[in-house]
Coordinates of C-alpha atoms in Angstrom, one line a residue:
Chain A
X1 CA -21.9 -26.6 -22.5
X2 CA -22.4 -29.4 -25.7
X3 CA -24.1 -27.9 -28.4
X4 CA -25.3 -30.9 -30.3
X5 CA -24.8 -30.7 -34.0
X6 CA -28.2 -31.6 -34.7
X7 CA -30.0 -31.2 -31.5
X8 CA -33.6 -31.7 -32.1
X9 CA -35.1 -28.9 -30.1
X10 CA -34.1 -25.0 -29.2
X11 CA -33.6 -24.8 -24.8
X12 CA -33.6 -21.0 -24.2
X13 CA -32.9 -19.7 -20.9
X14 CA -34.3 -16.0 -20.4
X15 CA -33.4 -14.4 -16.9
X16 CA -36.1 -12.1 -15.7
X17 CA -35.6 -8.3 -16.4
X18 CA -32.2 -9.1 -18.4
X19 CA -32.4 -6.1 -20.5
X20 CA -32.6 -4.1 -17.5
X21 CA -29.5 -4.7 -16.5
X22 CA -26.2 -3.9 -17.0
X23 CA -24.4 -6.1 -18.0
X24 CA -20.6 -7.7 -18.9
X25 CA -19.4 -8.9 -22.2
X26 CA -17.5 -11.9 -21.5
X27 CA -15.3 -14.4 -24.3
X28 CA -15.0 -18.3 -23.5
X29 CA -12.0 -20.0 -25.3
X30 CA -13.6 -21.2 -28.4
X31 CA -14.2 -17.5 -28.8
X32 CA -17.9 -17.5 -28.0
X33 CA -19.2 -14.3 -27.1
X34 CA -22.1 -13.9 -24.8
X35 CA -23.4 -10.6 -22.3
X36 CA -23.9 -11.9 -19.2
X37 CA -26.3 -9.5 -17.0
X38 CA -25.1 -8.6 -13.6
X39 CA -26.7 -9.4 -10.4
X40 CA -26.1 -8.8 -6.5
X41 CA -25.0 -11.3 -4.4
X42 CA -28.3 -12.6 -2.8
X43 CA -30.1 -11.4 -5.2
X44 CA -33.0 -14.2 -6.1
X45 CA -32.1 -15.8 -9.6
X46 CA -35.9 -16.0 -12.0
X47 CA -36.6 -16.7 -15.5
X48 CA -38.1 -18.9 -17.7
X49 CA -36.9 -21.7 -20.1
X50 CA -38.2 -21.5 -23.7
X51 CA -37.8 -25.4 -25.0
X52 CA -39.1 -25.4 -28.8
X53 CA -39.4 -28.5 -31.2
X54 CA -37.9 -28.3 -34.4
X55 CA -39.5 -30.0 -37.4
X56 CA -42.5 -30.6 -35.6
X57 CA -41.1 -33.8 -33.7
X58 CA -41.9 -34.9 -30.8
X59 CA -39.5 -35.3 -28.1
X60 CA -39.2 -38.3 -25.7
X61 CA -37.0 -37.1 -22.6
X62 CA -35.8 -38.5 -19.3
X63 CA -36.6 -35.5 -17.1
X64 CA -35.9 -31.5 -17.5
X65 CA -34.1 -29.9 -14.5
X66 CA -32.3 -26.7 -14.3
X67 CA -29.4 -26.1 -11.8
X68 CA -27.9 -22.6 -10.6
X69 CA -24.0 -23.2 -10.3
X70 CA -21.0 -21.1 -9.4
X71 CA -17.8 -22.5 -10.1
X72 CA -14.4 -22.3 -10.2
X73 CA -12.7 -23.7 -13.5
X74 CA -9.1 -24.2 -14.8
X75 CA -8.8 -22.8 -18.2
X76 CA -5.8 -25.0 -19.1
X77 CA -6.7 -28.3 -16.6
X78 CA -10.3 -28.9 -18.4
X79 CA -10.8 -31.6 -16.1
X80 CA -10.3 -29.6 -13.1
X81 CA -13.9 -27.9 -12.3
X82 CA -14.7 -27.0 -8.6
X83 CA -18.4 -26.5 -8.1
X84 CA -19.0 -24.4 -4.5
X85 CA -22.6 -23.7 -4.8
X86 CA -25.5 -25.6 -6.6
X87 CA -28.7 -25.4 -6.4
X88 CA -31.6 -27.8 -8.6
X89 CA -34.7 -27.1 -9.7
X90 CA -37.2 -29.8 -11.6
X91 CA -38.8 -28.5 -14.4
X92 CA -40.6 -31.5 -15.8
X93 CA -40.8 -35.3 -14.9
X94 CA -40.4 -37.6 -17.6
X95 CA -42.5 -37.6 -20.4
X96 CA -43.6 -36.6 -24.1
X97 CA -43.4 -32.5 -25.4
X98 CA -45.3 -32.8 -28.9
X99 CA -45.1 -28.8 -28.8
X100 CA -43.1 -25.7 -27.3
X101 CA -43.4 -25.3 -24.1
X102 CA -41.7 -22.9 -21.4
X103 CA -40.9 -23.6 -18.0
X104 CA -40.7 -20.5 -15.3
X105 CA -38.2 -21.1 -12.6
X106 CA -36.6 -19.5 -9.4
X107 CA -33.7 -19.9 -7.2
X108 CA -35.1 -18.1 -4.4
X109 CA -31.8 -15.8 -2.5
X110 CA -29.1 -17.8 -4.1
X111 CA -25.8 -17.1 -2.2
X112 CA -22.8 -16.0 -4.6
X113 CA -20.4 -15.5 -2.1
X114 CA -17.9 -14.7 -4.5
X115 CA -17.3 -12.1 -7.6
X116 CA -17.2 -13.3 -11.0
X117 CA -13.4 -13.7 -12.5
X118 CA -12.7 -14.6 -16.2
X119 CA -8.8 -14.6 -16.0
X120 CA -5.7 -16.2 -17.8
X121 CA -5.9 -19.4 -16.6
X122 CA -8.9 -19.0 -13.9
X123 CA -12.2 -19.0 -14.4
X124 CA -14.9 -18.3 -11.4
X125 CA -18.5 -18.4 -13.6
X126 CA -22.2 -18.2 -11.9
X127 CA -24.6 -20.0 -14.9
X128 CA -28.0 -21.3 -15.0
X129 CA -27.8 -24.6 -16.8
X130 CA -30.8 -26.9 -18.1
X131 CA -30.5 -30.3 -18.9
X132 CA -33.2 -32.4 -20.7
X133 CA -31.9 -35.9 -20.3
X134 CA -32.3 -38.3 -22.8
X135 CA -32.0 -41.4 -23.8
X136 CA -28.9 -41.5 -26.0
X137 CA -27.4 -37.9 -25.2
X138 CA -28.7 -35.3 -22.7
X139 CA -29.3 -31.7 -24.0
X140 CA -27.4 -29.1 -22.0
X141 CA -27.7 -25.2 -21.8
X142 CA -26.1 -22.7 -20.0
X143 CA -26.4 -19.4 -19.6
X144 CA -24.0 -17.3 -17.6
X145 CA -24.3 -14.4 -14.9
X146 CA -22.3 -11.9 -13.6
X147 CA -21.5 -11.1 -10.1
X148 CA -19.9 -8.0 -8.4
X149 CA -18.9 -7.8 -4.7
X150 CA -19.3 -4.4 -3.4
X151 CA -17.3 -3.7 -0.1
X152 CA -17.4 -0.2 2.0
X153 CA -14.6 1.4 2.5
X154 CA -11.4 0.0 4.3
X155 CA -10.8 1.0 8.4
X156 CA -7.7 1.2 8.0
X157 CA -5.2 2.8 4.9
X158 CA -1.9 3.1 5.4
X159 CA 0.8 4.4 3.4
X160 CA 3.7 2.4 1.5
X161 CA 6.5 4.9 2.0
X162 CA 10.6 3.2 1.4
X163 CA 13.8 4.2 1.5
X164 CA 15.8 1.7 -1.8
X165 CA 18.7 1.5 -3.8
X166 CA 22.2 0.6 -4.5
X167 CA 24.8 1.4 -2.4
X168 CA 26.7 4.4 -3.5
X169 CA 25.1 4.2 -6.8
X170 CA 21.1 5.0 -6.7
X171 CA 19.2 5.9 -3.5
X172 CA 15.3 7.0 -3.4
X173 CA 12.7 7.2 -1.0
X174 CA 9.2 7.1 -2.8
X175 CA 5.8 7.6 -1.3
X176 CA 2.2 6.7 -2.1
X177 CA -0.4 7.7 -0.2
X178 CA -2.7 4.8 0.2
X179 CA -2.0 0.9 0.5
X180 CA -5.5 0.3 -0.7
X181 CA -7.7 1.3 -3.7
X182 CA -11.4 1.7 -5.3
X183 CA -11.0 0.8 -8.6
X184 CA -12.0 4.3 -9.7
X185 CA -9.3 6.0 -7.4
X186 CA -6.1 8.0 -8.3
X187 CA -2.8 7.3 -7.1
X188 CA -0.8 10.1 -5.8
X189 CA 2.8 9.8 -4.2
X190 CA 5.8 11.3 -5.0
X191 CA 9.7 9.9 -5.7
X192 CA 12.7 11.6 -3.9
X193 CA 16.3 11.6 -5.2
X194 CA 18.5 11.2 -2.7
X195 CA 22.0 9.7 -4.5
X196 CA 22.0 9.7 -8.5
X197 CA 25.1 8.5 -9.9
X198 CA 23.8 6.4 -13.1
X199 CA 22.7 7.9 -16.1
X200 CA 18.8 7.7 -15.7
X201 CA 17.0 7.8 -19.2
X202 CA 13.3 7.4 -17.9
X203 CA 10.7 6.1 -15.1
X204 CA 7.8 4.5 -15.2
X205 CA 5.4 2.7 -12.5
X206 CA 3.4 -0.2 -13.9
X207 CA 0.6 -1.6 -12.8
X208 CA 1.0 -5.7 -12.7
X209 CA -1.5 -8.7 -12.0
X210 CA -0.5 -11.7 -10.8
X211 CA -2.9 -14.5 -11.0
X212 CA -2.1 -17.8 -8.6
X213 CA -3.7 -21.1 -9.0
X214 CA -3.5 -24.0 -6.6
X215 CA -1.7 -24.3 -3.1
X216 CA 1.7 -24.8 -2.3
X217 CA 3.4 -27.2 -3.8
X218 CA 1.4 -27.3 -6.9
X219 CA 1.2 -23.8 -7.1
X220 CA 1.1 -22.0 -10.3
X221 CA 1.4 -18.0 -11.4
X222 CA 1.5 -15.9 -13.9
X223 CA 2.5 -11.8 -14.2
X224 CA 0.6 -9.3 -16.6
X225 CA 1.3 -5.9 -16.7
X226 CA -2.1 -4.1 -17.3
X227 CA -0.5 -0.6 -17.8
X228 CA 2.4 1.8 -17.5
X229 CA 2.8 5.0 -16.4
X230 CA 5.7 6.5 -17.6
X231 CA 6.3 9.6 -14.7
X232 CA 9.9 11.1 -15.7
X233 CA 11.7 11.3 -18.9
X234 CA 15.3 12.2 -18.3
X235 CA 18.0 12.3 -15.9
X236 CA 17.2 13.8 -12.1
X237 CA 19.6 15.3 -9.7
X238 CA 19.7 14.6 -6.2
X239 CA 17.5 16.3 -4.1
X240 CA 14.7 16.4 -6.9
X241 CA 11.1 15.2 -6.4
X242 CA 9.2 13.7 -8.7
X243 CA 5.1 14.0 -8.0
X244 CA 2.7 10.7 -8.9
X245 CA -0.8 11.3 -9.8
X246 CA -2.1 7.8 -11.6
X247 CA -5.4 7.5 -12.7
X248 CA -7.1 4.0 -12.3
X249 CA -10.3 4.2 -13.7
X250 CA -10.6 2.8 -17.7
X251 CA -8.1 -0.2 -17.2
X252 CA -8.9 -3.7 -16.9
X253 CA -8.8 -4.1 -12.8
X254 CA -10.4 -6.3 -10.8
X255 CA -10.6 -6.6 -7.1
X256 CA -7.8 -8.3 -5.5
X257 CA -8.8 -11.5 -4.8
X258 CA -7.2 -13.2 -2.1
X259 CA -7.7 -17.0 -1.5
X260 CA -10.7 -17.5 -3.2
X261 CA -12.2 -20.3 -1.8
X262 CA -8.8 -21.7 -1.3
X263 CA -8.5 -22.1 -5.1
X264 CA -6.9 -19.2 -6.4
X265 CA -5.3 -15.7 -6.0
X266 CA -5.5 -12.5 -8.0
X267 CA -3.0 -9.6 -6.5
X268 CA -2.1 -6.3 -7.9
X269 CA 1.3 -4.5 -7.8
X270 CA 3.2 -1.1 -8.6
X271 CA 6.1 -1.3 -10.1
X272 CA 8.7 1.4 -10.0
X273 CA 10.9 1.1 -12.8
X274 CA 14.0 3.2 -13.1
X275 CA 15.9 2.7 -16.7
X276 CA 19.4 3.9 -17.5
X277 CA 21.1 4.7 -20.8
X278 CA 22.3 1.2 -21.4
X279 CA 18.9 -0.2 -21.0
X280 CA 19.4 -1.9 -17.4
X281 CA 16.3 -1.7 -15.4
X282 CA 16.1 -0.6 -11.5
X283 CA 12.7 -1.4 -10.0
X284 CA 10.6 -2.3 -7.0
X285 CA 7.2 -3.9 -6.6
X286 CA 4.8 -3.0 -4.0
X287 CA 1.4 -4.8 -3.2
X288 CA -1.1 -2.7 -3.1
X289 CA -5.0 -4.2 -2.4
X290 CA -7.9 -3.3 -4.9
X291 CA -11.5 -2.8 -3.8
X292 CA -14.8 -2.3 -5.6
X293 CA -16.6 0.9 -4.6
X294 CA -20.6 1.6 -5.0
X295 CA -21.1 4.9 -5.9
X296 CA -23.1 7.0 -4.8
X297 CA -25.2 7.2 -7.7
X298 CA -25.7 3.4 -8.2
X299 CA -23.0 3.5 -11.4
X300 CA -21.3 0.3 -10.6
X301 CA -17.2 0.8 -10.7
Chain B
X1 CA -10.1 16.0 -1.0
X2 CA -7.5 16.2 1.1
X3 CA -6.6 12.7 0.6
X4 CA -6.1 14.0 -3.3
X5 CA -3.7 17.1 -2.5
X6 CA -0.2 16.6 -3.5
X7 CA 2.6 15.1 -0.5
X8 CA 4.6 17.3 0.8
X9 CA 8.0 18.0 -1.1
X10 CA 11.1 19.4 0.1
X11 CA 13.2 22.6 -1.1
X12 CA 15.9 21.4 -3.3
X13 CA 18.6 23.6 -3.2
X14 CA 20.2 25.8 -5.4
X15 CA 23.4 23.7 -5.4
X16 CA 21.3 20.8 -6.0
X17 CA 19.4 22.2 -8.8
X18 CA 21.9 23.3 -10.8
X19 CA 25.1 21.6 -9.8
X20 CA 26.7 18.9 -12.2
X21 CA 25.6 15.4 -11.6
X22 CA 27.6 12.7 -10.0
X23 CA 27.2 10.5 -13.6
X24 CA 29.6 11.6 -15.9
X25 CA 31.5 8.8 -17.5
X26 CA 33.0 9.2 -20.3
X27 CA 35.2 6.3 -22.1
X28 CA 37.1 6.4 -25.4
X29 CA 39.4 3.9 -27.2
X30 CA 41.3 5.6 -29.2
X31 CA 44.4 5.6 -31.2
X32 CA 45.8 2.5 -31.3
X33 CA 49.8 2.0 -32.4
X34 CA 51.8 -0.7 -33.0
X35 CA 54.9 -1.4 -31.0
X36 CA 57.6 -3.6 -31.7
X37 CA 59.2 -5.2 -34.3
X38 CA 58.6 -8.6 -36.9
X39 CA 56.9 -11.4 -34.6
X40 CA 56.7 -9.8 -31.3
X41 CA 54.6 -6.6 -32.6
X42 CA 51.6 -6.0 -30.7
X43 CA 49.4 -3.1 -31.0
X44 CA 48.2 -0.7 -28.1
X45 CA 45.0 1.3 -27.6
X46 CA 44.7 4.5 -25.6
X47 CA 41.7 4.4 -23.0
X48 CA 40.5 7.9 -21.9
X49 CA 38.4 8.6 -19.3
X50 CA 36.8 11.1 -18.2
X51 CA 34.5 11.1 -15.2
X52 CA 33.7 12.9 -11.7
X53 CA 31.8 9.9 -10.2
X54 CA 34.2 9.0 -7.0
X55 CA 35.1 5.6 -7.4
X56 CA 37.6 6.6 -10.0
X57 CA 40.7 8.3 -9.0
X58 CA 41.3 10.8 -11.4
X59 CA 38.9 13.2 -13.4
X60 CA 41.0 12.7 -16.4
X61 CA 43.1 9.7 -17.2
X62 CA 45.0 8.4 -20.3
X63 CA 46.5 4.9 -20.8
X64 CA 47.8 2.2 -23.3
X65 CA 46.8 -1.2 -22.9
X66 CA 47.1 -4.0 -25.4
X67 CA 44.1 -7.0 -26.1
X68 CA 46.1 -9.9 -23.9
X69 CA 45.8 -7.4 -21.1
X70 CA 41.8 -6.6 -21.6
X71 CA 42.0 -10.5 -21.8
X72 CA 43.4 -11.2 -18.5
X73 CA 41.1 -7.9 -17.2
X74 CA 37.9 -9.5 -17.9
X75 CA 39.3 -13.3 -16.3
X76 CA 39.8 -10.7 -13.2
X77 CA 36.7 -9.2 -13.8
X78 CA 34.7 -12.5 -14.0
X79 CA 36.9 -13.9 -11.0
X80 CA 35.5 -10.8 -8.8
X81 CA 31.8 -10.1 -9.8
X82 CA 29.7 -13.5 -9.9
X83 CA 26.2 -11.8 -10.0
X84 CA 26.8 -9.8 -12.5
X85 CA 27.1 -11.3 -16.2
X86 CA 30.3 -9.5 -18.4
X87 CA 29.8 -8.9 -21.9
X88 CA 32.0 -10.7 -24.4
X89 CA 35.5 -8.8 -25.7
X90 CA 35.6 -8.8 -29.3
X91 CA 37.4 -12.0 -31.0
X92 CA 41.1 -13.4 -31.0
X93 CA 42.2 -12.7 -34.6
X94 CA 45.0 -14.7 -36.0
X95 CA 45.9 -13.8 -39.3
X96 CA 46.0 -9.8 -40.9
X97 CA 46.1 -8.5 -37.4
X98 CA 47.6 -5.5 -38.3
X99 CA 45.1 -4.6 -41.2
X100 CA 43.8 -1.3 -40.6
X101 CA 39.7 -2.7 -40.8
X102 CA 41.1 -5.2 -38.3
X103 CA 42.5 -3.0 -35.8
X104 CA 39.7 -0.6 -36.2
X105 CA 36.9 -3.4 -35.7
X106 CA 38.8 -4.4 -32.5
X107 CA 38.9 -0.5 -31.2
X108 CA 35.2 -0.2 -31.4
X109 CA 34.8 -4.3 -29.9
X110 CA 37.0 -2.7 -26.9
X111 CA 35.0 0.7 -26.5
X112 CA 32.3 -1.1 -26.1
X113 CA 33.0 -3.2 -24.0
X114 CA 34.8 -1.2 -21.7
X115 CA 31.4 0.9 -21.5
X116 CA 29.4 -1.6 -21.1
X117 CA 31.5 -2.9 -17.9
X118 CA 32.7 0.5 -16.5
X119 CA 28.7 1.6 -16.4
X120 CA 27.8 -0.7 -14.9
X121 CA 26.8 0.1 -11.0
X122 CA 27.7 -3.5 -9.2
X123 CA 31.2 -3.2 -10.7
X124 CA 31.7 0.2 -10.1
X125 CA 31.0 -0.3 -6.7
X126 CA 32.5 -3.7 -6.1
X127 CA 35.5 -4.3 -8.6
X128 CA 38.6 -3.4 -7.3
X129 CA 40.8 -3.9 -10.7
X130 CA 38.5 -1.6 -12.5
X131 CA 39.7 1.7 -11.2
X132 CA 43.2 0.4 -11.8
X133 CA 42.5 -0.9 -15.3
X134 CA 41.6 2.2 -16.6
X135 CA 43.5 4.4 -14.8
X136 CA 47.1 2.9 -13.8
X137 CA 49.8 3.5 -16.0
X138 CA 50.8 0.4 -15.2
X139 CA 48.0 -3.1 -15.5
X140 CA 49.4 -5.7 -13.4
X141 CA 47.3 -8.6 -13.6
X142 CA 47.3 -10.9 -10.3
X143 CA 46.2 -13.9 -13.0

């Protein structure tokens, strides 16, 4: 993506029925904004390029081509880009343009085997990009699409049910219903007090992401906690259950992504956090898998 | 729906309900008096404690213990519990020891510490000098 400070012609990619459809609003480090609209994953990819002169020029080009590309980018290792699909179309052989012209083009069933991610420090982007090479310096475009992986749901959905705590000082047994989760589903369990002898000022169960780049040994992660849930305020006695009912739907969840193309990871975690009255912290992380549902009415989760 | 309904809970009982937690813990340094005469004065404080949680011995307990002991306490302490990290005692003091703003900035340096530590579940449940710290008449420190 070069935007060249005084690029003699205008490249505009327009994808065919883009105001149709929904779309995401995505944010690239230099803080460019674009929507990208959402497509299926074998949908066919069809538009048109728009190339206009500026000043009434002429341009003298090496070839116009466009390619479809989905790939997987380091945000803080620029260098690091993994390209696992490409497709290229020509547009125009080399020649003259002495006027606009527009070019219609069409990757025909393009396989996007995997969803779009923008994350921390992982990027997986589908783009069109069009390339009018030149003699000096090319011209390059891009223009980015979304994708969503829809899955039915799971076979099998067990539930994450444990017995933890200190010896002699703190012992629960907590529930949740479900291992695995729509991104529009609730979360419903319960906590049991079975020994209380600290001074409990409040619970909460967070929500966490953890995002992991690379393999082993050159393995890198990092931890966000995309929301809390604060589910008891106060000191319980033993005996005493506590009820969970967490909402998912208006937080910023993806589907986990596990392995993705060997590159990266994105798991999701709850974490039951018990503090006292001195501030010390008591918790528990469970995985818990994230899925993206169609519903029913086509309103994509 | 059913997937929605609430898990099933069990009947807590009355005694359970209502009965007093297993969490009091109450510490206070109080009262501190000087002993002694010319350059072997010292001053004691009065730890009071009063808890039901059942590592301690007694519900109610009132001793006198003076800063080397606390000192040698917390080498103990230290000594014992590796995991856990013990907060700092407040400072040695060498000149105007027995100035009241002195002593009383040491009482509350003491009370805090001493809550700090005797809250704190992995020593409660794996100190063996803490019990006897705060509730022996007597501190004899194995250091």
């Amino acid at each position: 993506m070069e935007y060249l400070f005084r690029s003699p012609i205008d490249v505009d990619i327009h994808l065919e029925n883009e105001e149709e459809r929904s779309f995401v609003d995505i944010e690239f480090e230099q803080g460019r904004k674009d929507k990208a609209p959402v497509y299926g994953s074998d949908e066919s990819v069809k538009g048109a390029v728009m190339i206009r002169l500026k000043d009434g020029r002429k341009l003298d080009h090496n070839g116009i081509k466009i390619e479809f590309v989905g790939c997987i980018e380091n945000t803080y290792d620029k260098g690091n880009i993994h390209e696992f699909t490409r497709s290229v179309q020509e547009l125009a052989s080399p020649g003259e343009m002495r006027q606009a012209q527009m070019f219609d083009f069409e990757f025909k069933h393009v396989e996007k085997p995997y969803e779009s991610y923008f994350g921390k420090n992982v990027k997986l982007r589908y783009f069109c990009r069009v390339t009018v090479t030149r003699k000096m310096t090319d011209v390059i475009r891009e223009k980015d699409l979304w994708v969503y992986r829809y899955e039915n749901e799971p076979e099998t959905n067990s539930l994450i049910k444990m017995d933890v705590g200190i010896d002699d000082c703190l012992h629960i047994e907590f529930e949740y219903t479900k291992n695995k989760y729509h991104l529009r589903d609730v979360i419903v369990g319960k906590i049991y007090f079975i020994l209380v002898r600290i001074k409990v000022q409040r619970m909460e169960v967070n929500i966490i992401r953890r995002e992991t780049i690379g393999t082993p040994p050159n393995q890198y992660s990092n931890s966000e906690t995309v929301t809390r849930f604060q589910v008891m305020d106060g000191n319980p006695n033993r005996g005493e259950t506590i009820p969970l009912r967490m909402f998912l739907n208006g937080y910023s969840l993806t589907p986990t992504f596990r392995d993705v193309n060997k590159k990266f990871n994105v798991r999701y975690y709850l974490s039951l956090i018990l503090v006292d009255e001195d501030q010390r912290r008591y918790f528990k992380q469970s995985e818990i898998t994230l899925w993206r549902r169609k519903d029913e009415q086509g309103i994509i989760a | 729906m059913d997937k929605l309904r609430r898990p099933e809970i069990r009947q807590q009982t009355t005694q359970q309900m209502y009965g007093v937690p297993e969490n009091i813990l109450e510490i206070d340094v109080v009262n501190p008096q000087n002993h002694g005469l010319g350059r072997g004065m010292f001053t004691t404080y009065e730890i009071q404690c009063r808890t039901n949680m059942p590592y301690f011995r007694l519900r109610y307990s009132s001793v006198r213990r003076r800063y080397s002991e606390f000192e040698k306490f917390r080498d103990m302490l230290e000594h014992e519990i590796g995991r856990v990290s013990i907060p700092p005692l407040p400072g040695k003091v060498f000149t105007n020891r027995f100035r009241e703003d002195v002593i009383e900035e040491r009482r509350q340096g003491l009370e805090t510490f001493l809550r700090a530590v005797a809250g704190h579940p992995l020593i409660q449940t794996h100190s063996r000098i803490l019990s006897s710290f705060l509730q022996n008449q007597e501190f004899h420190p194995t250091i």
